[in-house]
């Protein structure tokens, strides 16, 4: 007896999004090849590969990824890799990165929630039941863990390959115990910093004209984790009421992958 997963009807909106995004990425790929920008070529190839993952997991794991979630995942990948990196939206639009990290927190919480929801609804584990609050907590923790791991990755890329994934910020006030003239543990504050001057090994100096002190990614990392926290909390609350009122949460159902029901026996 073999159980086969049912083939759901193709969503026209999803099919259009797939086609439009792939067509756009291929166009960008060709342009970057002519420009001999091979780093961008790699990002385009990576994007096309990432586009295949939702369908791959559906077929191999018999997991039904809701169309709404799949569309958002595709748009997220395109916004991060093509618009963010190649089109430099991270620089052009200051809140582009913030928006994506918030959405990432929301989506990762949905995935984390689905993992425990599938376990909780498994008939083979009928004696194993998780409360809605516990499931929401697991979803939140899963999302935050993914966010932290991503920041580890960004930091590693910056340290070893000097990519500046953790974007710098210009601030005008700093406070550090390293500035304590007594060598103690008293933080010394410096206000109204106007510029950063680089002193080279040969004694020459280069003013950067930044208008302040150059923070090397700390504020960006904390901002990313905070907006990830917001996204995770929002979905965790939605997931809590979804389980609390099982079958009535139509909105949450659009974002929670679930195991496909067997179509029949052969």
mmCIF file of C-alpha atoms in Angstrom:
data_model
loop_
_atom_site.group_PDB
_atom_site.id
_atom_site.type_symbol
_atom_site.label_atom_id
_atom_site.label_comp_id
_atom_site.label_asym_id
_atom_site.label_seq_id
_atom_site.Cartn_x
_atom_site.Cartn_y
_atom_site.Cartn_z
ATOM 1 C CA UNK A 1 0.000 0.000 0.000
ATOM 2 C CA UNK A 2 1.478 3.309 -1.100
ATOM 3 C CA UNK A 3 0.165 6.660 -0.122
ATOM 4 C CA UNK A 4 0.534 9.481 -2.582
ATOM 5 C CA UNK A 5 0.214 13.146 -1.827
ATOM 6 C CA UNK A 6 -2.579 14.917 -3.677
ATOM 7 C CA UNK A 7 -1.702 17.331 -6.444
ATOM 8 C CA UNK A 8 -3.225 20.661 -5.588
ATOM 9 C CA UNK A 9 -4.467 22.896 -8.432
ATOM 10 C CA UNK A 10 -1.933 25.387 -9.714
ATOM 11 C CA UNK A 11 -2.557 28.874 -8.361
ATOM 12 C CA UNK A 12 -2.517 31.339 -11.265
ATOM 13 C CA UNK A 13 -1.092 34.140 -9.143
ATOM 14 C CA UNK A 14 1.689 31.878 -7.869
ATOM 15 C CA UNK A 15 2.467 30.707 -11.421
ATOM 16 C CA UNK A 16 2.620 34.312 -12.621
ATOM 17 C CA UNK A 17 4.925 35.338 -9.762
ATOM 18 C CA UNK A 18 7.216 32.380 -10.500
ATOM 19 C CA UNK A 19 7.393 33.265 -14.188
ATOM 20 C CA UNK A 20 7.805 37.015 -13.687
ATOM 21 C CA UNK A 21 10.548 36.711 -11.080
ATOM 22 C CA UNK A 22 12.474 34.047 -12.976
ATOM 23 C CA UNK A 23 12.228 36.045 -16.205
ATOM 24 C CA UNK A 24 13.514 39.140 -14.381
ATOM 25 C CA UNK A 25 16.398 37.256 -12.764
ATOM 26 C CA UNK A 26 17.449 35.725 -16.099
ATOM 27 C CA UNK A 27 17.414 39.212 -17.642
ATOM 28 C CA UNK A 28 19.603 40.551 -14.850
ATOM 29 C CA UNK A 29 21.871 37.505 -15.195
ATOM 30 C CA UNK A 30 22.450 38.158 -18.897
ATOM 31 C CA UNK A 31 23.128 41.833 -18.251
ATOM 32 C CA UNK A 32 25.656 41.034 -15.526
ATOM 33 C CA UNK A 33 27.446 38.565 -17.817
ATOM 34 C CA UNK A 34 27.890 41.315 -20.426
ATOM 35 C CA UNK A 35 29.084 43.657 -17.656
ATOM 36 C CA UNK A 36 31.538 40.959 -16.525
ATOM 37 C CA UNK A 37 30.219 41.343 -12.976
ATOM 38 C CA UNK A 38 30.652 37.715 -11.987
ATOM 39 C CA UNK A 39 29.766 38.246 -8.331
ATOM 40 C CA UNK A 40 26.321 39.417 -9.428
ATOM 41 C CA UNK A 41 26.125 36.494 -11.853
ATOM 42 C CA UNK A 42 26.642 34.156 -8.903
ATOM 43 C CA UNK A 43 23.878 35.923 -6.954
ATOM 44 C CA UNK A 44 21.500 35.477 -9.888
ATOM 45 C CA UNK A 45 22.287 31.768 -10.126
ATOM 46 C CA UNK A 46 21.855 31.447 -6.359
ATOM 47 C CA UNK A 47 18.490 33.222 -6.589
ATOM 48 C CA UNK A 48 17.252 30.849 -9.299
ATOM 49 C CA UNK A 49 18.306 27.919 -7.122
ATOM 50 C CA UNK A 50 16.560 29.317 -4.040
ATOM 51 C CA UNK A 51 13.365 29.742 -6.079
ATOM 52 C CA UNK A 52 13.248 25.943 -6.441
ATOM 53 C CA UNK A 53 13.371 25.156 -2.729
ATOM 54 C CA UNK A 54 9.650 25.554 -1.825
ATOM 55 C CA UNK A 55 8.576 23.178 -4.593
ATOM 56 C CA UNK A 56 11.418 20.799 -3.738
ATOM 57 C CA UNK A 57 10.337 20.517 -0.106
ATOM 58 C CA UNK A 58 6.730 20.022 -1.160
ATOM 59 C CA UNK A 59 7.603 17.083 -3.412
ATOM 60 C CA UNK A 60 10.229 15.394 -1.266
ATOM 61 C CA UNK A 61 8.691 15.891 2.186
ATOM 62 C CA UNK A 62 5.015 15.952 1.136
ATOM 63 C CA UNK A 63 4.661 19.311 2.843
ATOM 64 C CA UNK A 64 1.968 21.650 1.588
ATOM 65 C CA UNK A 65 3.422 25.159 1.498
ATOM 66 C CA UNK A 66 0.466 27.582 1.308
ATOM 67 C CA UNK A 67 0.431 29.698 -1.836
ATOM 68 C CA UNK A 68 0.507 32.940 0.128
ATOM 69 C CA UNK A 69 3.602 31.845 2.047
ATOM 70 C CA UNK A 70 5.300 30.602 -1.130
ATOM 71 C CA UNK A 71 4.694 33.894 -2.933
ATOM 72 C CA UNK A 72 6.076 35.869 0.004
ATOM 73 C CA UNK A 73 9.155 33.616 0.142
ATOM 74 C CA UNK A 74 9.806 34.160 -3.585
ATOM 75 C CA UNK A 75 9.389 37.918 -3.259
ATOM 76 C CA UNK A 76 11.609 37.908 -0.175
ATOM 77 C CA UNK A 77 14.416 36.120 -2.041
ATOM 78 C CA UNK A 78 14.113 38.487 -4.998
ATOM 79 C CA UNK A 79 14.014 41.560 -2.760
ATOM 80 C CA UNK A 80 17.079 40.431 -0.804
ATOM 81 C CA UNK A 81 19.340 39.169 -3.585
ATOM 82 C CA UNK A 82 18.383 41.030 -6.759
ATOM 83 C CA UNK A 83 16.974 44.318 -5.477
ATOM 84 C CA UNK A 84 18.958 44.504 -2.248
ATOM 85 C CA UNK A 85 22.387 43.366 -3.401
ATOM 86 C CA UNK A 86 22.576 43.893 -7.173
ATOM 87 C CA UNK A 87 20.311 46.949 -7.432
ATOM 88 C CA UNK A 88 21.734 48.325 -4.164
ATOM 89 C CA UNK A 89 18.349 48.921 -2.533
ATOM 90 C CA UNK A 90 20.052 48.421 0.830
ATOM 91 C CA UNK A 91 21.844 51.710 0.199
ATOM 92 C CA UNK A 92 19.182 53.553 -1.808
ATOM 93 C CA UNK A 93 16.387 52.832 0.663
ATOM 94 C CA UNK A 94 17.641 52.945 4.291
ATOM 95 C CA UNK A 95 14.748 50.840 5.628
ATOM 96 C CA UNK A 96 14.952 48.097 2.996
ATOM 97 C CA UNK A 97 17.102 45.886 5.216
ATOM 98 C CA UNK A 98 14.877 46.588 8.224
ATOM 99 C CA UNK A 99 11.781 45.531 6.283
ATOM 100 C CA UNK A 100 13.379 42.266 5.180
ATOM 101 C CA UNK A 101 14.607 41.375 8.667
ATOM 102 C CA UNK A 102 11.138 42.038 10.087
ATOM 103 C CA UNK A 103 9.588 39.836 7.430
ATOM 104 C CA UNK A 104 12.240 37.195 8.075
ATOM 105 C CA UNK A 105 11.275 37.078 11.754
ATOM 106 C CA UNK A 106 7.631 36.625 10.774
ATOM 107 C CA UNK A 107 8.311 33.892 8.201
ATOM 108 C CA UNK A 108 10.743 31.945 10.396
ATOM 109 C CA UNK A 109 8.210 31.972 13.221
ATOM 110 C CA UNK A 110 5.659 30.526 10.783
ATOM 111 C CA UNK A 111 8.059 27.751 9.791
ATOM 112 C CA UNK A 112 8.979 27.024 13.416
ATOM 113 C CA UNK A 113 5.319 26.975 14.370
ATOM 114 C CA UNK A 114 4.502 24.544 11.565
ATOM 115 C CA UNK A 115 7.175 22.114 12.781
ATOM 116 C CA UNK A 116 5.600 21.719 16.195
ATOM 117 C CA UNK A 117 2.072 21.956 14.790
ATOM 118 C CA UNK A 118 2.733 18.977 12.509
ATOM 119 C CA UNK A 119 4.090 17.057 15.492
ATOM 120 C CA UNK A 120 1.156 18.066 17.637
ATOM 121 C CA UNK A 121 -1.384 16.868 15.034
ATOM 122 C CA UNK A 122 0.334 13.574 14.255
ATOM 123 C CA UNK A 123 -2.121 10.754 14.980
ATOM 124 C CA UNK A 124 0.750 8.397 15.842
ATOM 125 C CA UNK A 125 1.628 10.725 18.714
ATOM 126 C CA UNK A 126 -1.900 11.223 20.015
ATOM 127 C CA UNK A 127 -0.678 11.180 23.608
ATOM 128 C CA UNK A 128 1.737 13.999 22.829
ATOM 129 C CA UNK A 129 -0.060 17.323 23.054
ATOM 130 C CA UNK A 130 1.446 20.790 23.263
ATOM 131 C CA UNK A 131 -0.376 23.801 24.591
ATOM 132 C CA UNK A 132 -0.908 26.828 22.303
ATOM 133 C CA UNK A 133 1.351 28.961 24.527
ATOM 134 C CA UNK A 134 4.181 26.432 24.308
ATOM 135 C CA UNK A 135 3.855 26.194 20.519
ATOM 136 C CA UNK A 136 3.948 29.976 20.236
ATOM 137 C CA UNK A 137 7.055 30.059 22.437
ATOM 138 C CA UNK A 138 8.800 27.437 20.277
ATOM 139 C CA UNK A 139 7.950 29.403 17.126
ATOM 140 C CA UNK A 140 9.358 32.567 18.674
ATOM 141 C CA UNK A 141 12.559 30.846 19.816
ATOM 142 C CA UNK A 142 13.035 29.195 16.415
ATOM 143 C CA UNK A 143 12.711 32.533 14.642
ATOM 144 C CA UNK A 144 15.122 34.295 16.990
ATOM 145 C CA UNK A 145 17.647 31.464 16.671
ATOM 146 C CA UNK A 146 17.585 31.759 12.881
ATOM 147 C CA UNK A 147 18.031 35.523 13.217
ATOM 148 C CA UNK A 148 21.035 35.124 15.523
ATOM 149 C CA UNK A 149 22.630 32.520 13.251
ATOM 150 C CA UNK A 150 22.258 34.871 10.305
ATOM 151 C CA UNK A 151 23.989 37.654 12.214
ATOM 152 C CA UNK A 152 26.813 35.206 13.007
ATOM 153 C CA UNK A 153 27.086 34.553 9.263
ATOM 154 C CA UNK A 154 27.158 38.281 8.441
ATOM 155 C CA UNK A 155 29.841 38.897 11.041
ATOM 156 C CA UNK A 156 31.956 36.022 9.698
ATOM 157 C CA UNK A 157 31.683 37.348 6.129
ATOM 158 C CA UNK A 158 32.726 40.815 7.300
ATOM 159 C CA UNK A 159 35.670 39.537 9.312
ATOM 160 C CA UNK A 160 37.080 37.100 6.762
ATOM 161 C CA UNK A 161 36.033 38.603 3.416
ATOM 162 C CA UNK A 162 35.492 42.306 4.296
ATOM 163 C CA UNK A 163 32.000 42.386 2.734
ATOM 164 C CA UNK A 164 30.379 44.868 5.162
ATOM 165 C CA UNK A 165 27.160 42.866 5.460
ATOM 166 C CA UNK A 166 26.686 44.415 8.899
ATOM 167 C CA UNK A 167 26.230 47.928 7.617
ATOM 168 C CA UNK A 168 28.056 50.712 9.454
ATOM 169 C CA UNK A 169 26.344 53.679 11.080
ATOM 170 C CA UNK A 170 27.584 57.222 11.712
ATOM 171 C CA UNK A 171 27.050 58.417 15.286
ATOM 172 C CA UNK A 172 28.139 61.607 17.017
ATOM 173 C CA UNK A 173 28.532 60.371 20.605
ATOM 174 C CA UNK A 174 30.483 57.440 22.026
ATOM 175 C CA UNK A 175 31.229 56.219 25.548
ATOM 176 C CA UNK A 176 34.084 53.844 26.372
ATOM 177 C CA UNK A 177 36.115 52.745 29.390
ATOM 178 C CA UNK A 178 39.132 52.593 27.056
ATOM 179 C CA UNK A 179 39.165 56.393 27.182
ATOM 180 C CA UNK A 180 39.438 56.512 30.991
ATOM 181 C CA UNK A 181 42.732 58.373 31.628
ATOM 182 C CA UNK A 182 43.186 56.546 34.942
ATOM 183 C CA UNK A 183 42.965 53.139 33.258
ATOM 184 C CA UNK A 184 39.939 52.287 35.371
ATOM 185 C CA UNK A 185 36.451 51.092 34.575
ATOM 186 C CA UNK A 186 34.798 54.491 34.281
ATOM 187 C CA UNK A 187 33.215 55.140 30.863
ATOM 188 C CA UNK A 188 34.246 58.448 29.284
ATOM 189 C CA UNK A 189 31.767 60.076 26.944
ATOM 190 C CA UNK A 190 32.737 62.064 23.864
ATOM 191 C CA UNK A 191 30.024 64.221 22.324
ATOM 192 C CA UNK A 192 29.636 66.158 19.077
ATOM 193 C CA UNK A 193 32.090 64.061 17.073
ATOM 194 C CA UNK A 194 32.480 65.794 13.698
ATOM 195 C CA UNK A 195 34.665 63.417 11.712
ATOM 196 C CA UNK A 196 36.924 60.370 11.604
ATOM 197 C CA UNK A 197 40.536 60.813 10.539
ATOM 198 C CA UNK A 198 42.567 57.815 9.365
ATOM 199 C CA UNK A 199 46.254 57.980 10.288
ATOM 200 C CA UNK A 200 48.271 55.791 7.922
ATOM 201 C CA UNK A 201 51.464 53.949 8.788
ATOM 202 C CA UNK A 202 53.532 56.576 6.960
ATOM 203 C CA UNK A 203 52.065 59.342 9.108
ATOM 204 C CA UNK A 204 49.727 60.815 6.481
ATOM 205 C CA UNK A 205 46.154 61.540 7.507
ATOM 206 C CA UNK A 206 42.902 61.112 5.577
ATOM 207 C CA UNK A 207 39.761 62.866 6.888
ATOM 208 C CA UNK A 208 36.686 60.864 5.892
ATOM 209 C CA UNK A 209 34.164 63.685 6.076
ATOM 210 C CA UNK A 210 31.532 61.453 7.662
ATOM 211 C CA UNK A 211 30.131 63.976 10.077
ATOM 212 C CA UNK A 212 30.588 61.631 13.021
ATOM 213 C CA UNK A 213 32.097 58.420 14.364
ATOM 214 C CA UNK A 214 31.921 55.274 12.221
ATOM 215 C CA UNK A 215 30.200 52.462 14.121
ATOM 216 C CA UNK A 216 31.242 49.110 12.624
ATOM 217 C CA UNK A 217 27.984 47.200 12.494
ATOM 218 C CA UNK A 218 26.953 46.910 16.144
ATOM 219 C CA UNK A 219 23.882 49.129 15.825
ATOM 220 C CA UNK A 220 22.887 47.443 12.564
ATOM 221 C CA UNK A 221 23.071 44.012 14.205
ATOM 222 C CA UNK A 222 20.998 45.067 17.194
ATOM 223 C CA UNK A 223 18.447 46.741 14.927
ATOM 224 C CA UNK A 224 18.168 43.600 12.809
ATOM 225 C CA UNK A 225 17.643 41.405 15.864
ATOM 226 C CA UNK A 226 15.066 43.803 17.293
ATOM 227 C CA UNK A 227 12.917 43.891 14.138
ATOM 228 C CA UNK A 228 13.303 40.096 13.863
ATOM 229 C CA UNK A 229 11.964 39.992 17.430
ATOM 230 C CA UNK A 230 8.954 42.081 16.383
ATOM 231 C CA UNK A 231 8.167 39.822 13.427
ATOM 232 C CA UNK A 232 8.542 36.708 15.578
ATOM 233 C CA UNK A 233 6.259 38.070 18.300
ATOM 234 C CA UNK A 234 3.567 39.052 15.791
ATOM 235 C CA UNK A 235 3.343 35.607 14.245
ATOM 236 C CA UNK A 236 3.688 33.815 17.578
ATOM 237 C CA UNK A 237 0.596 35.663 18.803
ATOM 238 C CA UNK A 238 -1.243 34.814 15.577
ATOM 239 C CA UNK A 239 -0.186 31.174 15.913
ATOM 240 C CA UNK A 240 -1.348 31.046 19.522
ATOM 241 C CA UNK A 241 -4.909 32.030 18.614
ATOM 242 C CA UNK A 242 -4.785 29.754 15.554
ATOM 243 C CA UNK A 243 -4.264 26.733 17.813
ATOM 244 C CA UNK A 244 -6.557 28.084 20.511
ATOM 245 C CA UNK A 245 -9.396 28.278 17.983
ATOM 246 C CA UNK A 246 -8.414 25.367 15.767
ATOM 247 C CA UNK A 247 -9.966 25.603 12.285
ATOM 248 C CA UNK A 248 -11.046 29.235 12.530
ATOM 249 C CA UNK A 249 -7.764 31.007 11.828
ATOM 250 C CA UNK A 250 -7.957 31.559 8.069
ATOM 251 C CA UNK A 251 -5.248 34.213 8.109
ATOM 252 C CA UNK A 252 -2.723 32.063 9.963
ATOM 253 C CA UNK A 253 -3.473 29.098 7.695
ATOM 254 C CA UNK A 254 -2.013 31.046 4.765
ATOM 255 C CA UNK A 255 1.433 30.991 6.399
ATOM 256 C CA UNK A 256 1.660 27.595 8.117
ATOM 257 C CA UNK A 257 2.993 24.641 6.065
ATOM 258 C CA UNK A 258 1.297 21.353 6.814
ATOM 259 C CA UNK A 259 1.627 17.699 5.887
ATOM 260 C CA UNK A 260 -0.348 16.719 2.783
ATOM 261 C CA UNK A 261 -3.167 14.312 3.443
ATOM 262 C CA UNK A 262 -2.892 10.993 1.566
ATOM 263 C CA UNK A 263 -5.076 10.904 -1.538
ATOM 264 C CA UNK A 264 -5.731 7.217 -1.470
ATOM 265 C CA UNK A 265 -4.294 3.752 -1.451
ATOM 266 C CA UNK A 266 -2.804 1.771 -4.274
#
